[in-house]
XYZ file of N, CA, C and O in Angstrom:
656
model
N -7.528 -10.516 -23.963
C -6.268 -10.645 -23.166
C -6.198 -12.016 -22.403
O -7.046 -12.413 -21.987
N -5.018 -12.349 -22.766
C -4.975 -13.828 -22.137
C -4.781 -13.832 -20.366
O -4.427 -12.739 -20.188
N -4.997 -14.771 -19.948
C -4.794 -14.914 -18.281
C -3.431 -14.198 -17.882
O -3.125 -13.788 -16.976
N -2.314 -14.874 -18.713
C -0.740 -14.353 -18.602
C -0.778 -12.879 -18.729
O 0.152 -12.221 -17.944
N -1.369 -12.504 -19.649
C -1.188 -10.949 -19.969
C -1.842 -10.242 -18.960
O -1.388 -9.156 -18.397
N -3.059 -10.677 -18.532
C -3.752 -10.108 -17.352
C -2.762 -9.879 -16.083
O -2.663 -9.100 -15.434
N -2.026 -11.143 -15.841
C -1.173 -11.060 -14.506
C -0.174 -10.322 -14.631
O 0.091 -9.424 -13.740
N 0.571 -10.192 -15.974
C 1.640 -9.190 -16.189
C 1.012 -7.944 -16.118
O 1.757 -7.082 -15.391
N -0.106 -7.397 -16.394
C -0.619 -5.965 -16.321
C -1.030 -5.825 -15.035
O -0.720 -4.879 -14.581
N -1.619 -6.654 -14.206
C -1.540 -6.497 -12.906
C -0.464 -6.243 -12.153
O -0.471 -5.271 -11.308
N 0.520 -7.108 -12.295
C 1.704 -6.736 -11.698
C 2.516 -5.570 -11.878
O 3.118 -4.729 -11.005
N 2.411 -5.008 -13.213
C 2.994 -3.754 -13.756
C 2.191 -2.654 -13.166
O 2.831 -1.920 -12.761
N 0.898 -2.758 -13.255
C 0.110 -1.641 -12.464
C 0.317 -1.580 -11.105
O 0.427 -0.385 -10.467
N 0.331 -2.644 -10.361
C 0.540 -2.534 -8.886
C 1.806 -2.016 -8.458
O 1.787 -1.454 -7.416
N 2.812 -2.677 -9.048
C 4.319 -2.174 -8.561
C 4.252 -0.859 -9.077
O 4.933 -0.100 -8.559
N 3.820 -0.318 -10.338
C 4.020 1.149 -10.708
C 3.296 1.911 -9.629
O 3.765 2.904 -9.467
N 2.087 1.738 -9.236
C 1.394 2.440 -8.324
C 2.006 2.531 -6.879
O 2.052 3.818 -6.272
N 2.531 1.475 -6.525
C 3.234 1.308 -5.505
C 4.578 2.223 -5.433
O 4.802 2.999 -4.540
N 5.301 2.225 -6.463
C 6.186 3.117 -6.811
C 5.932 4.745 -6.690
O 6.805 5.401 -6.260
N 4.896 4.884 -7.273
C 4.519 6.410 -7.243
C 4.305 6.729 -5.881
O 4.520 7.717 -5.433
N 3.576 5.829 -4.898
C 3.485 6.353 -3.796
C 4.895 6.131 -2.869
O 4.822 7.025 -2.076
N 5.774 5.401 -3.256
C 6.930 5.272 -2.597
C 7.677 6.909 -3.013
O 8.349 7.405 -2.149
N 7.533 7.415 -4.385
C 8.113 8.775 -4.499
C 7.192 9.763 -3.721
O 8.045 10.747 -3.120
N 6.008 9.397 -3.484
C 5.394 10.679 -2.778
C 5.872 10.668 -1.177
O 6.130 11.557 -0.726
N 6.239 9.440 -0.770
C 6.696 9.256 0.710
C 8.249 9.904 0.555
O 8.446 10.212 1.932
N 8.844 9.505 -0.285
C 10.294 10.234 -0.135
C 10.156 11.863 -0.342
O 10.964 12.496 0.648
N 9.182 12.339 -0.927
C 9.036 13.787 -0.834
C 8.676 14.368 0.329
O 9.044 15.303 0.888
N 7.397 13.541 1.019
C 7.185 13.800 2.345
C 8.391 13.867 3.312
O 8.561 14.700 4.205
N 9.292 12.862 3.263
C 10.433 12.833 4.017
C 11.153 13.932 4.097
O 11.898 14.522 4.927
N 11.453 14.462 2.637
C 12.250 15.662 2.578
C 11.774 16.781 2.890
O 12.375 17.743 3.106
N 10.518 16.813 2.894
C 9.697 18.036 3.685
C 9.569 17.875 5.197
O 9.191 18.767 5.919
N 10.283 16.788 5.697
C 10.294 16.727 7.071
C 9.121 16.017 7.890
O 8.878 16.031 9.027
N 7.884 15.376 6.842
C 6.892 14.565 7.628
C 7.274 13.210 7.721
O 7.881 12.620 7.046
N 6.935 12.758 9.005
C 7.142 11.483 9.282
C 6.502 10.522 8.248
O 5.291 10.796 7.849
N 7.173 9.379 7.891
C 6.412 8.403 7.047
C 6.534 7.093 7.659
O 7.189 6.924 8.530
N 6.032 6.172 6.953
C 5.949 4.862 7.310
C 7.286 4.066 7.534
O 8.272 4.449 6.472
N 7.521 3.283 8.393
C 8.809 2.555 8.531
C 8.390 0.995 7.920
O 7.785 0.375 8.870
N 9.089 0.822 6.937
C 8.746 -0.569 6.217
C 9.237 -1.657 7.131
O 8.928 -2.742 7.107
N 10.201 -1.472 7.822
C 10.982 -2.476 8.663
C 9.711 -3.122 9.853
O 9.702 -4.057 9.949
N 8.842 -2.018 10.295
C 7.928 -2.585 11.202
C 6.827 -3.245 10.351
O 6.372 -4.250 11.164
N 6.593 -2.959 9.268
C 5.812 -3.939 8.427
C 6.190 -5.080 8.402
O 5.754 -6.137 8.405
N 7.554 -5.348 7.839
C 8.218 -6.428 7.795
C 8.251 -7.187 9.024
O 8.155 -8.614 9.261
N 8.405 -6.652 10.251
C 8.338 -7.201 11.525
C 7.257 -7.824 11.811
O 7.082 -9.080 12.037
N 5.833 -7.019 11.539
C 4.744 -7.579 11.769
C 4.522 -8.821 10.947
O 3.769 -9.806 11.495
N 4.786 -8.902 9.631
C 4.551 -9.694 8.738
C 5.244 -11.239 9.029
O 4.966 -11.997 9.227
N 6.487 -10.835 9.559
C 7.217 -11.970 10.042
C 6.822 -12.707 11.105
O 6.726 -13.750 11.475
N 6.520 -11.978 12.083
C 5.842 -12.465 13.315
C 4.507 -13.176 13.080
O 4.209 -14.188 13.618
N 3.854 -12.640 12.207
C 2.656 -13.120 11.750
C 2.596 -14.569 10.977
O 2.098 -15.461 11.377
N 3.698 -14.829 10.160
C 4.288 -16.149 9.991
C 4.583 -16.887 10.819
O 4.304 -18.229 10.587
N 4.675 -16.521 11.967
C 4.961 -17.362 13.262
C 3.641 -17.310 14.393
O 4.041 -17.868 15.251
N 2.659 -16.911 13.872
C 1.396 -17.082 14.461
C 1.279 -15.928 15.537
O 0.059 -15.936 15.922
N 2.003 -14.769 15.253
C 1.550 -13.863 16.276
C 1.301 -12.595 15.395
O 2.067 -11.926 14.869
N 0.016 -12.183 15.383
C -0.551 -11.242 14.453
C -0.628 -9.739 15.356
O -0.815 -8.777 14.625
N -1.144 -9.812 16.684
C -1.187 -8.541 17.381
C -0.044 -8.487 18.415
O 0.395 -9.038 19.079
N 0.167 -7.094 18.549
C 1.326 -6.447 19.428
C 0.951 -5.264 19.948
O 0.044 -4.385 19.562
N 1.353 -5.045 21.134
C 1.133 -4.038 22.207
C 1.496 -2.765 21.439
O 1.063 -1.808 21.361
N 2.971 -3.137 20.831
C 3.768 -2.062 20.211
C 4.658 -2.758 19.184
O 5.558 -3.318 19.743
N 4.582 -2.521 18.096
C 5.446 -3.395 16.865
C 6.759 -3.002 17.194
O 7.633 -3.634 17.110
N 7.200 -1.699 17.550
C 8.369 -0.988 17.760
C 9.000 -1.898 18.685
O 10.218 -1.775 18.852
N 8.499 -2.238 19.871
C 9.116 -3.095 21.061
C 8.898 -4.335 20.729
O 9.569 -5.188 21.544
N 8.673 -4.978 19.692
C 8.232 -6.407 19.452
C 9.845 -6.936 19.113
O 10.686 -6.048 18.557
N 9.990 -7.908 19.291
C 11.583 -8.640 18.929
C 11.717 -8.393 17.452
O 10.707 -8.663 16.633
N 12.945 -7.767 16.917
C 13.409 -7.477 15.421
C 13.236 -8.858 14.846
O 13.806 -10.044 15.729
N 13.194 -9.075 13.699
C 13.565 -10.251 12.929
C 14.301 -10.043 11.884
O 14.336 -8.942 11.027
N 15.336 -10.843 11.661
C 16.090 -10.818 10.349
C 15.530 -10.764 9.197
O 14.474 -11.027 8.709
N 16.081 -9.441 8.374
C 15.608 -9.169 7.032
C 14.035 -8.584 7.195
O 13.571 -8.366 6.090
N 13.865 -7.721 8.264
C 12.603 -7.212 8.487
C 12.284 -6.089 7.439
O 11.136 -5.827 7.058
N 13.127 -5.349 6.925
C 13.179 -4.324 5.982
C 12.812 -4.892 4.715
O 12.001 -4.432 3.978
N 13.527 -6.104 4.461
C 13.339 -6.558 3.139
C 11.951 -7.112 2.954
O 11.034 -7.068 2.071
N 11.431 -7.811 4.189
C 10.095 -8.431 4.216
C 9.021 -7.337 4.153
O 8.177 -7.372 3.439
N 9.473 -5.947 4.687
C 8.492 -4.997 4.670
C 8.280 -4.255 3.350
O 6.981 -4.152 2.828
N 9.343 -4.380 2.629
C 9.272 -3.850 1.052
C 8.505 -5.170 0.279
O 7.556 -4.710 -0.517
N 8.707 -6.347 0.565
C 8.139 -7.298 -0.084
C 6.514 -7.158 0.162
O 5.590 -7.211 -0.779
N 5.879 -7.122 1.326
C 4.781 -7.154 1.597
C 4.039 -5.851 0.998
O 2.875 -5.934 0.641
N 4.647 -4.772 1.210
C 4.342 -3.416 0.615
C 3.928 -3.517 -0.818
O 3.068 -3.382 -1.466
N 4.859 -4.163 -1.776
C 4.704 -4.405 -3.210
C 3.697 -5.397 -3.042
O 2.833 -5.316 -4.479
N 3.713 -6.516 -2.737
C 2.738 -7.625 -2.674
C 1.281 -7.013 -2.515
O 0.386 -7.095 -3.367
N 0.888 -6.147 -1.375
C -0.048 -5.544 -1.368
C -0.615 -4.529 -2.580
O -1.793 -4.652 -2.897
N 0.376 -3.688 -3.156
C -0.110 -2.995 -4.049
C -0.647 -3.812 -5.475
O -1.216 -3.472 -6.107
N 0.039 -4.914 -5.631
C -0.221 -5.772 -6.655
C -1.524 -6.281 -6.605
O -2.401 -6.302 -7.317
N -1.850 -6.828 -5.245
C -3.103 -7.290 -4.692
C -4.226 -6.582 -5.004
O -5.201 -6.581 -5.288
N -4.057 -5.022 -4.698
C -5.305 -4.123 -4.769
C -5.078 -3.871 -6.048
O -6.438 -3.332 -6.689
N -4.181 -3.476 -7.207
C -4.365 -3.753 -8.501
C -5.375 -4.721 -9.019
O -6.062 -4.599 -9.807
N -4.969 -5.972 -8.591
C -5.840 -7.204 -9.149
C -7.350 -6.935 -8.633
O -8.304 -7.148 -9.408
N -7.720 -6.224 -7.649
C -8.978 -6.153 -6.979
C -9.635 -5.043 -7.924
O -10.902 -5.230 -8.366
N -8.950 -3.831 -8.252
C -9.256 -3.101 -9.169
C -9.709 -3.498 -10.547
O -10.738 -3.416 -11.187
N -8.805 -4.374 -11.225
C -9.365 -5.167 -12.693
C -10.119 -6.162 -12.359
O -11.295 -6.029 -13.067
N -10.492 -6.796 -11.136
C -11.665 -7.664 -10.876
C -12.893 -6.959 -10.764
O -13.842 -7.462 -11.495
N -12.792 -5.965 -10.146
C -13.966 -4.891 -10.185
C -14.505 -4.328 -11.445
O -15.563 -4.252 -11.833
N -13.503 -3.531 -12.066
C -13.732 -2.843 -13.156
C -13.696 -3.603 -14.412
O -14.274 -3.343 -15.524
N -13.267 -4.765 -14.492
C -13.168 -5.791 -15.541
C -12.026 -5.336 -16.618
O -11.403 -4.282 -16.511
N -11.637 -6.353 -17.482
C -10.558 -6.077 -18.303
C -10.636 -5.194 -19.411
O -9.692 -4.386 -19.949
N -11.903 -4.737 -19.656
C -12.036 -3.460 -20.554
C -11.534 -2.243 -19.865
O -10.987 -1.404 -20.904
N -11.479 -2.154 -18.630
C -11.049 -1.000 -17.964
C -9.350 -1.028 -18.298
O -8.692 0.145 -18.449
N -8.832 -2.135 -18.544
C -7.451 -2.260 -18.600
C -7.039 -1.418 -19.937
O -5.881 -1.109 -20.266
N -8.049 -1.634 -21.184
C -7.664 -0.845 -22.361
C -7.913 0.564 -22.260
O -7.178 1.332 -23.079
N -8.631 0.925 -21.630
C -8.892 2.585 -21.430
C -9.450 2.696 -19.886
O -10.421 3.092 -19.613
N -8.248 3.026 -19.258
C -8.231 3.272 -17.831
C -8.908 4.514 -17.595
O -8.509 5.538 -18.370
N -9.420 4.695 -16.523
C -10.212 5.905 -16.192
C -9.779 6.284 -14.771
O -9.602 5.233 -13.970
N -9.714 7.746 -14.416
C -9.019 8.144 -13.103
C -9.962 7.582 -11.872
O -9.494 7.282 -10.803
N -11.149 7.928 -11.906
C -12.113 7.704 -10.757
C -12.171 6.286 -10.231
O -11.850 6.364 -8.826
N -12.347 5.292 -10.940
C -12.190 3.918 -10.425
C -10.886 3.742 -9.561
O -10.633 3.012 -8.386
N -9.609 4.310 -10.123
C -8.406 3.899 -9.743
C -8.252 4.755 -8.369
O -7.811 4.079 -7.547
N -8.692 5.996 -8.242
C -8.450 6.820 -7.059
C -9.371 6.181 -6.016
O -8.942 6.030 -4.783
N -10.950 5.749 -6.281
C -11.651 5.216 -5.549
C -10.846 4.015 -5.067
O -11.113 3.802 -3.501
N -10.517 3.053 -5.880
C -9.976 1.850 -5.419
C -8.562 2.335 -4.342
O -8.406 1.750 -3.173
N -7.860 3.293 -4.490
C -6.640 3.813 -3.670
C -7.175 4.044 -2.452
O -6.686 3.601 -1.437
N -8.146 4.842 -2.418
C -8.617 5.415 -1.173
C -9.424 4.126 -0.358
O -9.139 4.109 0.959
N -9.996 3.386 -0.975
C -10.648 2.124 -0.168
C -9.510 1.469 0.464
O -9.649 0.821 1.511
N -8.350 1.488 -0.109
C -7.118 0.539 0.402
C -6.690 0.970 1.481
O -6.158 0.229 2.372
N -7.095 2.408 2.086
C -6.670 2.632 3.356
C -7.336 2.018 4.661
O -6.907 2.129 5.543
N -8.281 1.137 4.229
C -9.154 0.373 5.178
C -8.264 -0.527 5.899
O -8.401 -0.883 6.936
N -7.411 -1.163 5.025
C -6.469 -2.392 5.559
C -5.589 -1.835 6.812
O -5.652 -2.270 7.968
N -4.901 -0.542 6.425
C -4.136 -0.229 7.507
C -4.760 0.374 8.639
O -4.459 -0.039 9.751
N -5.808 1.165 8.435
C -6.497 1.811 9.428
C -7.287 0.986 10.558
O -7.294 0.993 11.841
N -7.874 -0.315 9.937
C -8.759 -1.431 10.691
C -8.275 -2.509 11.091
O -8.554 -3.278 11.710
N -6.958 -2.750 10.381
C -6.339 -4.040 10.280
C -5.092 -4.084 11.121
O -4.613 -4.641 12.152
N -4.093 -3.404 10.286
C -2.566 -3.302 10.534
C -2.470 -2.459 11.667
O -1.868 -2.672 12.651
N -2.935 -1.289 11.712
C -2.635 -0.253 13.149
C -3.068 -0.885 14.116
O -2.287 -1.062 15.183
N -4.424 -1.453 14.450
C -4.802 -2.041 15.538
C -3.802 -3.255 15.895
O -3.515 -3.537 16.978
N -3.232 -4.179 14.874
C -2.536 -5.232 14.993
C -1.097 -5.067 15.484
O -0.454 -5.743 16.175
N -0.697 -3.604 15.104
C 0.725 -3.257 15.557
C 0.868 -2.349 16.838
O 1.824 -1.978 17.269
N -0.564 -2.125 17.515
C -0.561 -1.615 18.534
C -0.932 -0.070 18.615
O -0.775 0.925 19.593
N -1.189 0.409 17.234
C -1.502 2.113 17.146
C -2.806 2.066 17.304
O -3.462 3.171 17.418
N -3.699 1.153 17.562
C -5.283 1.132 17.631
C -6.053 1.315 16.183
O -5.199 1.598 15.286
N -7.179 1.398 16.336
C -8.047 1.470 15.166
C -7.820 3.003 14.760
O -8.021 4.027 15.453
N -7.566 3.160 13.662
C -7.424 4.485 12.841
C -6.532 5.534 13.684
O -6.864 6.569 14.157
N -5.338 4.626 14.294
C -4.127 5.468 15.025
C -4.803 6.029 16.384
O -4.380 6.917 16.910
N -6.004 5.470 16.807
C -6.255 5.982 18.017
C -5.531 5.964 19.219
O -5.700 6.805 20.215
N -4.511 5.077 19.274
C -3.704 5.030 20.373
C -2.522 5.885 20.121
O -1.389 5.795 21.210
N -2.540 6.675 19.015
C -1.236 7.846 18.735
C -1.358 9.133 19.345
O -2.686 9.329 19.536
N -0.341 9.953 19.465
C -0.640 11.238 20.003
C -1.562 12.123 19.118
O -2.376 13.201 19.513
N -1.450 11.959 17.768
C -2.130 12.666 16.603
C -3.120 11.682 15.779
O -2.722 11.653 14.491
N -4.184 10.955 16.247
C -4.883 10.102 15.384
C -5.341 10.557 14.248
O -5.478 10.125 13.062
N -5.816 11.965 14.221
C -6.592 12.560 13.115
C -5.546 12.963 11.936
O -5.758 12.639 10.775
N -4.537 13.544 12.393
C -3.164 13.999 11.514
C -2.722 12.564 10.918
O -2.498 12.575 9.566
N -2.777 11.395 11.588
C -2.228 10.158 10.987
C -3.001 9.622 9.890
O -2.782 9.045 8.896
N -4.409 9.573 10.250
C -5.636 8.998 9.424
C -5.654 10.092 8.257
O -5.646 9.597 7.015
N -5.500 11.502 8.296
C -5.459 12.110 7.055
C -4.313 11.895 6.280
O -4.229 11.912 4.938
N -3.140 11.767 6.822
C -1.805 11.296 6.119
C -2.003 9.998 5.281
O -1.693 10.061 4.061
N -2.543 8.895 6.229
C -2.751 7.795 5.543
C -3.822 7.907 4.390
O -3.592 7.210 3.244
N -4.876 8.855 4.623
C -5.641 8.966 3.188
C -5.034 9.692 2.149
O -5.181 9.110 0.852
N -4.268 10.436 2.474
C -3.463 11.271 1.334
C -2.495 10.305 0.669
O -2.482 10.180 -0.794
N -1.863 9.286 1.370
C -0.844 8.267 0.815
C -1.682 7.341 -0.035
O -1.130 7.193 -1.043
N -2.791 6.849 0.463
C -3.725 5.687 -0.421
C -4.107 6.673 -1.608
O -4.520 6.050 -2.645
N -4.637 8.079 -1.540
C -5.157 8.466 -2.718
C -3.816 8.564 -3.751
O -4.138 8.621 -4.958
N -2.917 8.979 -3.239
C -1.478 9.037 -4.412
C -1.543 7.672 -4.886
O -1.399 7.639 -6.032
N -1.746 6.509 -3.956
C -1.694 4.976 -4.573
C -2.663 5.134 -5.881
O -2.355 4.617 -6.581
N -3.898 5.692 -5.377
C -4.829 5.428 -6.382
C -4.560 6.190 -7.631
O -4.791 5.760 -8.792
N -4.027 7.591 -7.400
C -3.446 8.088 -8.894
C -2.334 7.399 -9.301
O -2.433 7.293 -10.613
N -1.362 6.436 -8.788
C -0.670 5.913 -9.470
C -1.112 4.614 -10.072
O -0.588 4.045 -11.033
N -2.384 4.260 -9.416
C -3.023 3.079 -10.200
C -3.480 3.520 -11.684
O -3.158 2.920 -12.609
N -4.096 4.780 -11.708
C -4.272 5.201 -12.897
C -3.163 5.540 -13.815
O -3.133 5.125 -14.902
N -2.127 6.273 -13.325
C -1.049 6.579 -14.131
C -0.385 5.289 -14.848
O 0.260 5.206 -15.754
N -0.198 4.297 -13.876
C 0.728 2.932 -14.201
C -0.444 2.245 -15.261
O -0.029 1.780 -16.393
N -1.530 2.327 -15.235
C -2.539 1.748 -15.973
C -2.504 2.359 -17.466
O -2.412 1.906 -18.410
N -2.519 3.730 -17.335
C -2.602 4.507 -18.534
C -1.265 4.307 -19.244
O -1.258 4.242 -20.610
N -0.050 3.896 -18.434
C 1.089 3.978 -19.199
C 1.208 2.401 -19.749
O 2.004 2.440 -20.760
N 0.706 1.379 -19.210
C 0.613 0.193 -19.626
C -0.205 -0.051 -20.732
O -0.070 -1.028 -21.824
N -1.724 0.482 -20.993
C -2.600 0.246 -21.682
C -2.362 0.159 -23.118
O -2.702 -0.404 -23.966
N -1.281 1.182 -23.690
C -0.889 1.336 -25.115
C -0.229 -0.048 -25.691
O -0.599 -0.428 -26.683
N 0.177 -0.700 -24.630
C 0.908 -2.026 -25.061
C -0.171 -3.241 -25.333
O 0.075 -4.227 -25.999
N -1.359 -2.573 -24.590
C -2.434 -3.937 -24.832
C -3.127 -3.969 -26.193
O -3.474 -4.771 -26.390
N -3.101 -2.466 -26.563
C -3.971 -2.164 -27.684
C -3.278 -3.089 -29.178
O -2.411 -2.898 -29.483
């Protein structure tokens, strides 16, 4: 596989896995389960570009024009970056015959970023410790990232035949 093919593969798998996660979040919302507000992700990222990475509460930080679009951009860019990590760790041989375990393990590992970087920086504390229901929020994050890992596998399995 050429470098360009590898990059295209990673982009397709990362975007596909992120879309699977988004479908999961839509289902949760329809079931009445609160889900992530991507505008807050965008607000945090946009403030970060201006040099402010830590907030007492991102919901009270000054809104930023286009923050929802920024949030979606960051969300999909992260998904693609995590797919790149998966391919880097597993090697390009995995791309030809993807397996479930490494994809789900990668998905579950990605929960470390929100729990230990993003949530504290947005004012929710380490692993949602400053929220009313930290354990519930951590379990929800684990489930969401597990679904992302399943999405990595499903997307990789869908793209793999084109590589053979």
